[in-house]
């Protein structure tokens, strides 16, 4: 690939393909930092993909579709939170069940919409930055959700490192006894981490149907949720490393 145009095209494709992985990975990082393992990312993503598609189909607004998908993913994660935080159930079993539930639910509800094409999000040139020679054409001729994904890793890094709530969330995962001793609620931090993880997984799923494929089909996630779980470990639970890992993995696969 000596041709610079081909290399830039590969980078642009890797960024687009890595965006749903990045959203799901960032959400799972926050969930696991709070002390909860959620292996149901695949299920939350595919439910987010379907309800995102349905939201756009019903309202005509891509942003309403994203919000619908994100809330659907959050709703799925609430099941996991109830079982694992409130009832103190087994996190691995609950996460696997969540994936099975999500895959079955999306396939069942999505059957009438199979093959329907929608417009969704379209790529556009980001002002000024898209004019940067070379890399500007690869990174800044994307859609709005890609541009949003550039901002989230540093924002979450700052949140975990420098804010009271972020530090409290990390402590809930690393030293819950210290959180309790400080008069804070471990369960509240963990619920926040679980719900945020579902919200982000829902956005990642919605991206697949609204921006990446513009169509609804069964098994649209194709194992991306499991890749996101692996990326959390690859990134050492750090949001900035997740940015690199998501694009690297998407470029390879």
Short mmCIF file of C-alpha atoms in Angstrom, two decimals, residues 21 24-25 28 38-43 45 99 221-231:
data_model
loop_
_atom_site.label_atom_id
_atom_site.label_comp_id
_atom_site.label_asym_id
_atom_site.label_seq_id
_atom_site.Cartn_x
_atom_site.Cartn_y
_atom_site.Cartn_z
CA UNK A 21 -16.44 -0.64 19.06
CA UNK A 24 -19.21 0.07 23.52
CA UNK A 25 -15.67 -0.20 24.92
CA UNK A 28 -17.76 -1.13 29.47
CA UNK A 38 -21.07 -6.96 32.18
CA UNK A 39 -20.63 -9.58 29.46
CA UNK A 40 -23.93 -8.58 27.90
CA UNK A 41 -22.42 -5.90 25.64
CA UNK A 42 -23.36 -7.85 22.51
CA UNK A 43 -26.99 -8.04 23.62
CA UNK A 45 -25.57 -3.35 21.24
CA UNK A 99 -26.60 -11.32 25.42
CA UNK A 221 -23.50 -6.61 15.52
CA UNK A 222 -21.70 -9.79 14.34
CA UNK A 223 -19.77 -10.30 17.58
CA UNK A 224 -18.65 -6.69 18.03
CA UNK A 225 -19.86 -6.71 21.62
CA UNK A 226 -17.42 -9.49 22.47
CA UNK A 227 -14.63 -7.58 20.73
CA UNK A 228 -15.49 -4.56 22.89
CA UNK A 229 -15.14 -6.68 26.04
CA UNK A 230 -11.71 -7.81 24.84
CA UNK A 231 -10.76 -4.22 24.01
#
